[in-house]
C-alpha cells in the first residue's frame, strides 16, 4: 500500500496569509494526487485533482504542485471560509490512501 | 444532478454485522464505480472498497476478510456488509462516486459500535 505522509498536522494562520501543506508518498504516484477540504459534519469536498487541476468552483487562491513522491497544496490569502481540515488522496494505485490531514485554524 | 445517500443502522453491537445501503441518482451504476470510505471521528478517511461499473469489486486488504460490497442496478443501490464489528469500526461511513478521484459524496452515516 502507498503511504501518504501529510504535514503539518495543524496550522495556525492569520487572514490573508499564505499556507502550504505537503504530502509525501511512499513511492512515485505519477501526479495522481487530489486535495480535499472538509468542514465539521460534512463530507470531504474535492478541490484539486491530478496535482494542480482546480475543480469547478474552487477559488483560484488554492493551488497544487509536485511530482514523483512530493506534492504541495497552498492557499494564498487565507479567508475565514477556508478554516477546515485538508486531506491529500493518492489515486495512482489501489488501495486509495489518504494523508492524515491538516487542521487549519485562525491565529 | 448526481446524488448519493447512505442509509443503515446507527448503532451496531460488537461482533455483529454492519449493513449499509448507498442509493444513487443522476448516474448509472453500470457506467460509474462507487466506493465506500469511512472516517473515524477526528481522523483521516480510509478507503474500504469499490464496486466497479462492470460489477467487479476491489477491497482494502486490511478489511477484505470482513467486507463484502454488492449492488442492485435495478434499484440504483450499492450495499456494504462488514462482519465482526469492533469499537474501532465506529465512524462515519460514506459512499462516493469513483472515477479515480471521489468528486461526489453522500452525506455520510454515523455508525457507532457499542453494547
XYZ file of N, CA and C in Angstrom:
666
model
N 0.843 -1.189 0.000
C 0.000 0.000 0.000
C 0.888 1.252 0.000
N 0.449 2.289 -0.682
C 1.170 3.549 -0.699
C 0.810 4.355 0.541
N 1.816 4.759 1.275
C 1.596 5.600 2.458
C 1.704 7.059 2.048
N 0.789 7.880 2.550
C 0.806 9.318 2.292
C 1.105 10.036 3.599
N 2.279 10.652 3.667
C 2.683 11.363 4.883
C 2.402 12.844 4.689
N 1.416 13.342 5.427
C 0.965 14.721 5.270
C 1.451 15.557 6.442
N 1.914 16.764 6.137
C 2.356 17.665 7.204
C 2.085 19.120 6.830
N 1.907 19.967 7.844
C 1.867 19.640 9.269
C 0.488 19.105 9.653
N 0.346 18.508 10.806
C -0.970 18.043 11.273
C -1.909 19.208 11.587
N -1.341 20.324 11.970
C -2.162 21.506 12.228
C -1.398 22.748 11.821
N -2.171 23.781 11.554
C -1.595 25.006 11.016
C -2.407 26.177 11.547
N -1.747 27.201 12.026
C -2.424 28.390 12.515
C -2.052 29.557 11.607
N -3.041 30.231 11.057
C -2.787 31.299 10.110
C -3.674 32.501 10.388
N -3.191 33.656 9.973
C -3.993 34.882 10.023
C -4.667 35.079 8.674
N -5.769 35.804 8.682
C -6.443 36.110 7.424
C -5.463 36.824 6.496
N -5.440 36.394 5.238
C -4.523 36.985 4.270
C -3.195 36.275 4.132
N -2.893 35.356 5.046
C -1.635 34.610 4.979
C -1.653 33.628 3.816
N -0.448 33.186 3.456
C -0.304 32.044 2.557
C 0.132 30.839 3.400
N -0.553 29.708 3.185
C -0.188 28.492 3.901
C 0.083 27.375 2.898
N 0.950 26.462 3.300
C 1.315 25.348 2.429
C 1.285 24.046 3.212
N 0.692 23.039 2.609
C 0.602 21.691 3.168
C 1.342 20.760 2.212
N 2.051 19.808 2.765
C 2.775 18.869 1.902
C 2.305 17.436 2.135
N 2.408 16.654 1.104
C 2.185 15.206 1.175
C 3.330 14.513 0.462
N 3.897 13.552 1.151
C 4.934 12.732 0.538
C 4.433 11.301 0.441
N 4.478 10.774 -0.768
C 4.051 9.393 -0.998
C 5.229 8.446 -0.781
N 4.921 7.217 -0.425
C 5.977 6.234 -0.185
C 6.588 5.722 -1.489
N 5.942 6.063 -2.613
C 6.507 5.745 -3.919
C 5.958 6.753 -4.930
N 6.525 6.742 -6.122
C 6.063 7.647 -7.178
C 4.574 7.427 -7.445
N 3.779 8.486 -7.418
C 2.349 8.362 -7.702
C 1.961 9.091 -8.986
N 2.961 9.456 -9.797
C 2.703 9.936 -11.155
C 1.710 11.094 -11.233
N 1.746 11.948 -10.252
C 0.903 13.154 -10.169
C -0.562 12.867 -9.871
N -0.878 11.588 -9.549
C -2.273 11.244 -9.252
C -2.573 11.524 -7.779
N -2.611 12.798 -7.463
C -2.933 13.241 -6.114
C -4.059 14.254 -6.197
N -4.965 14.157 -5.238
C -6.076 15.091 -5.128
C -6.047 15.696 -3.728
N -6.663 16.859 -3.608
C -6.744 17.557 -2.324
C -8.196 17.846 -1.988
N -8.537 17.597 -0.724
C -9.895 17.756 -0.242
C -9.935 18.731 0.931
N -11.047 19.415 1.020
C -11.358 20.259 2.165
C -12.524 19.623 2.906
N -12.465 19.585 4.222
C -13.569 19.031 4.982
C -13.888 19.929 6.170
N -15.149 20.298 6.278
C -15.635 21.063 7.412
C -16.403 20.134 8.339
N -16.491 20.478 9.630
C -17.124 19.571 10.599
C -18.521 19.148 10.185
N -18.755 17.856 10.271
C -20.072 17.319 9.971
C -20.394 17.213 8.492
N -19.416 17.505 7.642
C -19.642 17.465 6.199
C -18.734 16.444 5.534
N -19.146 16.014 4.356
C -18.290 15.140 3.555
C -17.119 15.944 2.987
N -16.011 15.267 2.703
C -14.913 15.969 2.037
C -15.355 16.564 0.703
N -14.771 17.698 0.382
C -15.061 18.387 -0.883
C -13.797 18.390 -1.731
N -13.906 17.875 -2.962
C -12.755 17.835 -3.858
C -12.421 19.235 -4.343
N -11.166 19.645 -4.124
C -10.712 20.964 -4.568
C -9.820 20.883 -5.800
N -8.890 19.934 -5.786
C -7.864 19.823 -6.820
C -7.668 18.354 -7.148
N -7.532 18.058 -8.435
C -7.198 16.714 -8.885
C -5.948 16.768 -9.755
N -5.339 15.621 -9.973
C -4.143 15.493 -10.805
C -3.135 16.602 -10.502
N -2.803 16.686 -9.244
C -1.783 17.590 -8.707
C -2.191 19.067 -8.696
N -2.707 19.561 -9.833
C -2.869 21.015 -9.920
C -4.131 21.469 -10.651
N -4.993 20.550 -11.051
C -6.206 20.913 -11.776
C -7.314 21.285 -10.809
N -7.716 22.554 -10.832
C -8.764 23.017 -9.926
C -10.125 22.532 -10.410
N -10.926 22.073 -9.465
C -12.302 21.715 -9.769
C -13.110 22.975 -10.029
N -14.193 22.796 -10.778
C -15.106 23.902 -10.984
C -15.593 24.415 -9.635
N -15.502 25.706 -9.430
C -15.950 26.281 -8.171
C -14.860 26.438 -7.131
N -13.686 25.873 -7.375
C -12.572 26.048 -6.438
C -11.939 27.414 -6.681
N -11.871 28.248 -5.644
C -11.283 29.583 -5.829
C -9.821 29.503 -6.278
N -9.404 30.497 -7.023
C -8.052 30.499 -7.590
C -6.966 30.699 -6.535
N -7.337 31.032 -5.309
C -6.328 31.164 -4.244
C -5.797 29.795 -3.799
N -6.474 28.722 -4.253
C -5.998 27.369 -3.978
C -5.113 26.916 -5.139
N -4.014 26.222 -4.818
C -3.148 25.707 -5.870
C -2.440 24.449 -5.395
N -1.967 23.671 -6.359
C -1.233 22.455 -6.047
C -0.072 22.287 -7.006
N 0.951 21.592 -6.524
C 2.110 21.332 -7.382
C 2.801 20.072 -6.906
N 3.786 19.642 -7.675
C 4.586 18.496 -7.270
C 4.749 17.474 -8.361
N 5.535 16.466 -8.047
C 5.773 15.358 -8.960
C 6.449 14.235 -8.188
N 6.489 13.078 -8.827
C 7.154 11.949 -8.176
C 6.490 11.570 -6.869
N 7.238 11.747 -5.778
C 6.734 11.415 -4.444
C 6.289 12.614 -3.647
N 6.672 13.834 -4.066
C 6.490 15.025 -3.244
C 5.506 16.020 -3.841
N 4.521 16.409 -3.047
C 3.438 17.273 -3.513
C 3.116 18.324 -2.462
N 2.615 19.453 -2.945
C 2.232 20.508 -2.016
C 0.922 21.132 -2.451
N 0.260 21.726 -1.477
C -1.043 22.376 -1.645
C -0.955 23.701 -0.919
N -1.365 24.766 -1.574
C -1.254 26.087 -0.954
C -2.560 26.846 -1.023
N -2.742 27.685 -0.035
C -3.829 28.655 -0.034
C -3.178 30.017 0.121
N -3.347 30.849 -0.861
C -2.840 32.219 -0.740
C -3.983 33.089 -0.233
N -3.671 34.074 0.572
C -4.707 34.975 1.095
C -5.830 34.205 1.789
N -5.466 33.495 2.871
C -6.440 32.707 3.622
C -7.649 33.567 3.994
N -8.826 32.987 3.744
C -10.081 33.639 4.143
C -10.734 32.823 5.252
N -11.670 33.419 5.940
C -12.311 32.751 7.085
C -13.014 31.467 6.653
N -13.532 31.447 5.439
C -14.241 30.257 4.950
C -13.295 29.098 4.657
N -11.989 29.351 4.689
C -11.012 28.295 4.434
C -10.675 27.503 5.695
N -11.172 27.924 6.837
C -10.907 27.213 8.090
C -11.601 25.864 8.032
N -10.785 24.810 8.024
C -11.268 23.456 7.769
C -10.097 22.503 7.933
N -10.365 21.222 7.718
C -9.299 20.233 7.613
C -9.074 19.916 6.144
N -7.839 19.601 5.818
C -7.461 19.306 4.433
C -6.774 17.948 4.370
N -7.088 17.195 3.319
C -6.536 15.856 3.138
C -6.038 15.686 1.711
N -4.919 14.973 1.573
C -4.493 14.545 0.252
C -4.954 13.105 0.033
N -5.096 12.747 -1.223
C -5.503 11.399 -1.620
C -4.666 10.988 -2.815
N -4.024 9.812 -2.728
C -3.367 9.291 -3.925
C -4.321 8.341 -4.615
N -4.412 8.492 -5.929
C -5.286 7.595 -6.679
C -4.534 6.966 -7.852
N -3.226 6.789 -7.648
C -2.432 6.084 -8.646
C -2.626 4.580 -8.534
N -2.762 4.103 -7.305
C -2.873 2.665 -7.052
C -4.003 2.360 -6.086
N -4.488 1.110 -6.158
C -5.349 0.606 -5.098
C -4.467 -0.065 -4.046
N -4.795 0.030 -2.766
C -5.931 0.788 -2.245
C -5.667 2.289 -2.294
N -6.707 3.067 -2.574
C -6.586 4.504 -2.435
C -6.205 4.816 -0.993
N -5.314 5.775 -0.814
C -4.894 6.129 0.537
C -4.869 7.642 0.709
N -5.307 8.053 1.886
C -5.382 9.459 2.241
C -4.225 9.826 3.161
N -3.855 11.093 3.150
C -2.961 11.608 4.166
C -3.691 11.725 5.484
N -2.936 11.971 6.541
C -3.506 12.040 7.873
C -4.282 13.312 8.168
N -4.144 14.299 7.297
C -4.929 15.512 7.458
C -4.163 16.672 8.062
N -4.606 17.884 7.737
C -4.075 19.122 8.309
C -5.253 19.974 8.729
N -5.269 20.351 10.002
C -6.336 21.208 10.509
C -5.867 22.652 10.471
N -6.542 23.468 9.685
C -6.201 24.877 9.551
C -7.059 25.700 10.507
N -6.391 26.454 11.357
C -7.090 27.276 12.334
C -6.668 28.729 12.171
N -7.488 29.622 12.698
C -7.170 31.046 12.681
C -6.310 31.407 13.869
N -5.279 32.207 13.594
C -4.373 32.642 14.666
C -5.052 33.727 15.474
N -29.273 15.884 -11.009
C -27.879 16.026 -10.601
C -27.434 14.774 -9.862
N -26.137 14.623 -9.733
C -25.568 13.450 -9.076
C -25.840 13.517 -7.576
N -26.406 12.444 -7.057
C -26.647 12.360 -5.613
C -26.378 10.949 -5.124
N -25.857 10.843 -3.931
C -25.656 9.578 -3.246
C -26.163 9.748 -1.821
N -26.774 8.701 -1.292
C -27.292 8.774 0.071
C -27.115 7.434 0.760
N -26.459 7.466 1.903
C -26.231 6.272 2.701
C -27.393 6.073 3.682
N -27.686 4.826 3.954
C -28.687 4.513 4.968
C -28.297 3.231 5.668
N -28.747 3.121 6.915
C -28.430 1.942 7.700
C -28.554 2.244 9.172
N -28.312 1.250 10.011
C -28.471 1.432 11.445
C -27.377 2.323 12.020
N -27.722 3.132 12.966
C -26.724 3.990 13.584
C -25.939 3.297 14.681
N -26.508 2.225 15.207
C -25.882 1.524 16.332
C -25.777 0.043 16.003
N -24.596 -0.495 16.200
C -24.357 -1.912 15.949
C -23.675 -2.500 17.185
N -24.081 -3.692 17.547
C -23.466 -4.374 18.690
C -22.091 -4.921 18.289
N -21.140 -4.929 19.217
C -19.844 -5.574 18.928
C -20.038 -7.015 18.489
N -19.237 -7.422 17.542
C -19.216 -8.753 16.911
C -20.337 -8.944 15.886
N -21.255 -7.974 15.778
C -22.344 -8.091 14.824
C -21.918 -7.621 13.426
N -22.868 -7.709 12.493
C -22.614 -7.344 11.100
C -23.259 -6.006 10.769
N -22.501 -5.143 10.098
C -22.994 -3.852 9.631
C -23.509 -4.011 8.199
N -24.705 -3.500 7.969
C -25.249 -3.482 6.613
C -25.648 -2.053 6.263
N -25.059 -1.532 5.201
C -25.365 -0.175 4.744
C -25.792 -0.214 3.280
N -26.637 0.740 2.928
C -27.095 0.886 1.552
C -26.743 2.277 1.052
N -26.247 2.350 -0.168
C -25.992 3.615 -0.851
C -26.952 3.690 -2.035
N -27.847 4.646 -1.998
C -28.794 4.847 -3.089
C -28.336 6.031 -3.917
N -28.180 5.805 -5.216
C -27.639 6.848 -6.081
C -28.697 7.331 -7.067
N -28.499 8.556 -7.534
C -29.340 9.106 -8.592
C -28.498 10.053 -9.431
N -28.952 10.260 -10.668
C -28.234 11.162 -11.554
C -27.129 10.501 -12.354
N -26.892 9.215 -12.134
C -25.920 8.467 -12.924
C -26.236 6.986 -12.820
N -25.649 6.220 -13.723
C -25.898 4.787 -13.760
C -24.755 4.011 -13.120
N -25.111 3.006 -12.342
C -24.110 2.142 -11.718
C -23.385 1.268 -12.733
N -23.908 1.178 -13.933
C -23.237 0.413 -14.989
C -22.278 1.285 -15.798
N -22.231 2.582 -15.455
C -21.293 3.494 -16.124
C -20.240 4.050 -15.176
N -20.549 4.059 -13.876
C -19.639 4.625 -12.878
C -19.448 3.648 -11.730
N -18.243 3.654 -11.188
C -17.946 2.868 -9.999
C -18.330 3.653 -8.747
N -18.554 2.930 -7.665
C -18.877 3.537 -6.373
C -17.966 2.931 -5.316
N -17.376 3.790 -4.516
C -16.527 3.333 -3.422
C -17.161 3.656 -2.077
N -16.780 2.875 -1.079
C -17.121 3.171 0.312
C -15.858 3.682 1.001
N -16.034 4.757 1.759
C -14.951 5.384 2.522
C -15.477 5.607 3.929
N -14.666 5.287 4.936
C -15.098 5.548 6.297
C -14.107 6.477 6.978
N -14.598 7.091 8.062
C -13.769 8.074 8.748
C -14.078 8.056 10.242
N -13.149 7.582 11.034
C -13.327 7.687 12.488
C -13.340 9.163 12.878
N -14.033 9.466 13.942
C -14.145 10.843 14.384
C -12.765 11.437 14.649
N -12.474 12.571 14.041
C -11.213 13.259 14.277
C -10.023 12.675 13.538
N -10.270 11.708 12.677
C -9.170 11.066 11.943
C -9.392 11.191 10.439
N -8.400 10.751 9.680
C -8.481 10.833 8.234
C -9.366 9.752 7.652
N -9.809 9.958 6.422
C -10.653 8.953 5.763
C -9.850 7.696 5.408
N -10.576 6.590 5.277
C -9.994 5.308 4.875
C -10.841 4.707 3.764
N -10.209 4.405 2.642
C -10.922 3.752 1.540
C -11.167 2.299 1.910
N -12.414 1.857 1.764
C -12.770 0.498 2.165
C -12.824 -0.450 0.975
N -13.446 0.001 -0.088
C -13.585 -0.888 -1.236
C -14.433 -0.248 -2.313
N -14.478 -0.916 -3.446
C -15.141 -0.354 -4.610
C -15.987 -1.379 -5.337
N -17.146 -0.899 -5.803
C -17.952 -1.670 -6.750
C -17.686 -1.061 -8.120
N -17.021 -1.808 -8.985
C -16.729 -1.313 -10.319
C -18.025 -1.239 -11.141
N -17.987 -0.421 -12.190
C -19.148 -0.243 -13.059
C -19.536 -1.560 -13.745
N -18.547 -2.460 -13.898
C -18.819 -3.727 -14.585
C -19.217 -4.833 -13.614
N -19.366 -4.491 -12.337
C -19.809 -5.466 -11.354
C -18.699 -6.113 -10.562
N -17.472 -5.868 -10.947
C -16.344 -6.404 -10.198
C -16.172 -5.610 -8.898
N -15.411 -6.168 -7.985
C -15.185 -5.498 -6.710
C -13.691 -5.449 -6.391
N -13.323 -4.479 -5.554
C -11.961 -4.379 -5.039
C -12.070 -3.963 -3.584
N -11.203 -4.534 -2.758
C -11.283 -4.278 -1.322
C -9.931 -3.851 -0.762
N -10.008 -3.050 0.290
C -8.821 -2.747 1.073
C -8.399 -4.046 1.771
N -7.146 -4.413 1.600
C -6.694 -5.701 2.142
C -6.847 -5.772 3.660
N -6.827 -4.594 4.305
C -6.966 -4.571 5.767
C -8.365 -4.979 6.211
N -9.330 -4.892 5.296
C -10.723 -5.184 5.646
C -11.286 -6.363 4.867
N -10.520 -6.857 3.907
C -11.051 -7.797 2.920
C -11.724 -9.020 3.537
N -11.170 -9.513 4.640
C -11.727 -10.730 5.237
C -13.097 -10.499 5.869
N -13.448 -9.237 6.132
C -14.711 -8.927 6.812
C -15.719 -8.212 5.924
N -15.299 -7.824 4.729
C -16.081 -6.868 3.935
C -16.643 -7.495 2.668
N -17.853 -7.099 2.341
C -18.473 -7.511 1.088
C -19.251 -6.330 0.518
N -19.053 -6.061 -0.767
C -19.778 -4.993 -1.458
C -20.530 -5.617 -2.624
N -21.787 -5.252 -2.751
C -22.624 -5.772 -3.836
C -23.519 -4.650 -4.346
N -24.348 -4.958 -5.352
C -25.212 -3.913 -5.889
C -26.487 -4.489 -6.469
N -27.466 -3.624 -6.639
C -28.694 -3.925 -7.360
C -28.886 -2.775 -8.350
N -28.527 -3.004 -9.583
C -28.563 -1.914 -10.558
C -29.995 -1.467 -10.841
N -30.955 -2.375 -10.706
C -32.354 -2.008 -10.978
C -32.888 -1.024 -9.947
N -32.280 -1.055 -8.767
C -32.702 -0.143 -7.697
C -31.707 1.000 -7.485
N -30.657 1.030 -8.306
C -29.619 2.062 -8.163
C -29.019 2.059 -6.763
N -28.726 0.864 -6.270
C -28.210 0.736 -4.913
C -26.918 -0.092 -4.861
N -26.031 0.347 -3.976
C -24.802 -0.384 -3.672
C -24.841 -0.716 -2.186
N -24.434 -1.937 -1.858
C -24.550 -2.412 -0.487
C -23.169 -2.696 0.098
N -23.041 -2.434 1.385
C -21.834 -2.778 2.135
C -22.248 -3.677 3.279
N -21.529 -4.758 3.436
C -21.698 -5.617 4.609
C -20.318 -5.873 5.209
N -20.212 -5.651 6.492
C -18.956 -5.906 7.188
C -19.263 -6.615 8.496
N -18.591 -7.736 8.704
C -18.897 -8.531 9.889
C -17.874 -8.327 10.993
N -18.165 -8.940 12.128
C -17.266 -8.911 13.291
C -16.864 -7.501 13.684
N -17.853 -6.640 13.800
C -17.559 -5.238 14.113
C -17.005 -5.084 15.520
N -16.047 -4.163 15.654
C -15.473 -3.810 16.941
C -15.604 -2.312 17.152
N -15.254 -1.864 18.347
C -15.452 -0.446 18.680
C -14.643 0.478 17.761
N -13.491 -0.010 17.271
C -12.711 0.874 16.393
C -13.273 0.943 14.966
N -14.385 0.288 14.724
C -15.101 0.460 13.457
C -16.107 1.614 13.534
N -16.198 2.227 14.697
C -17.071 3.393 14.866
C -16.582 4.540 14.003
N -17.503 5.194 13.326
C -17.145 6.328 12.492
C -18.249 6.662 11.520
N -17.957 7.607 10.639
C -18.894 7.983 9.596
C -18.543 7.229 8.321
N -19.543 6.642 7.727
C -19.363 5.842 6.513
C -19.983 6.597 5.337
N -19.178 6.750 4.295
C -19.613 7.463 3.092
C -19.581 6.541 1.885
N -20.502 6.776 0.958
C -20.327 6.228 -0.381
C -20.009 7.407 -1.311
N -19.243 7.102 -2.334
C -18.760 8.167 -3.206
C -18.635 7.644 -4.631
N -18.953 8.499 -5.589
C -18.783 8.098 -6.970
C -17.297 8.123 -7.284
N -16.831 7.061 -7.887
C -15.395 6.821 -8.010
C -14.982 6.827 -9.479
N -14.260 7.904 -9.849
C -13.622 7.925 -11.174
C -12.134 8.187 -10.965
N -11.563 7.406 -10.096
C -10.195 7.676 -9.671
C -10.269 8.573 -8.449
N -10.614 9.818 -8.677
C -10.895 10.711 -7.545
C -12.353 10.546 -7.132
N -12.647 11.006 -5.947
C -14.009 10.954 -5.408
C -14.574 12.372 -5.451
N -15.343 12.641 -6.493
C -15.846 14.009 -6.669
C -17.207 14.205 -6.029
N -17.993 13.130 -5.972
C -19.331 13.221 -5.397
C -19.438 12.271 -4.216
N -19.944 12.792 -3.114
C -20.053 12.035 -1.870
C -21.480 12.080 -1.348
N -21.858 11.035 -0.638
C -23.068 11.109 0.136
C -22.843 11.955 1.376
N -23.893 12.160 2.136
C -23.800 12.972 3.354
C -23.114 12.225 4.479
N -23.013 10.892 4.333
C -22.396 10.079 5.367
C -23.417 9.602 6.387
N -23.123 8.453 6.978
C -23.964 7.936 8.050
C -23.072 7.511 9.205
N -23.406 7.975 10.388
C -22.606 7.669 11.571
C -22.970 6.288 12.090
N -21.965 5.469 12.240
C -22.144 4.127 12.779
C -21.383 4.045 14.100
N -22.098 3.689 15.141
C -21.481 3.523 16.456
C -21.537 2.049 16.838
N -20.376 1.510 17.196
C -20.305 0.113 17.629
C -20.228 0.121 19.153
N -21.297 -0.323 19.769
C -21.356 -0.286 21.225
C -22.434 -1.238 21.712
N -22.205 -1.767 22.895
C -23.214 -2.629 23.504
C -24.140 -1.819 24.397
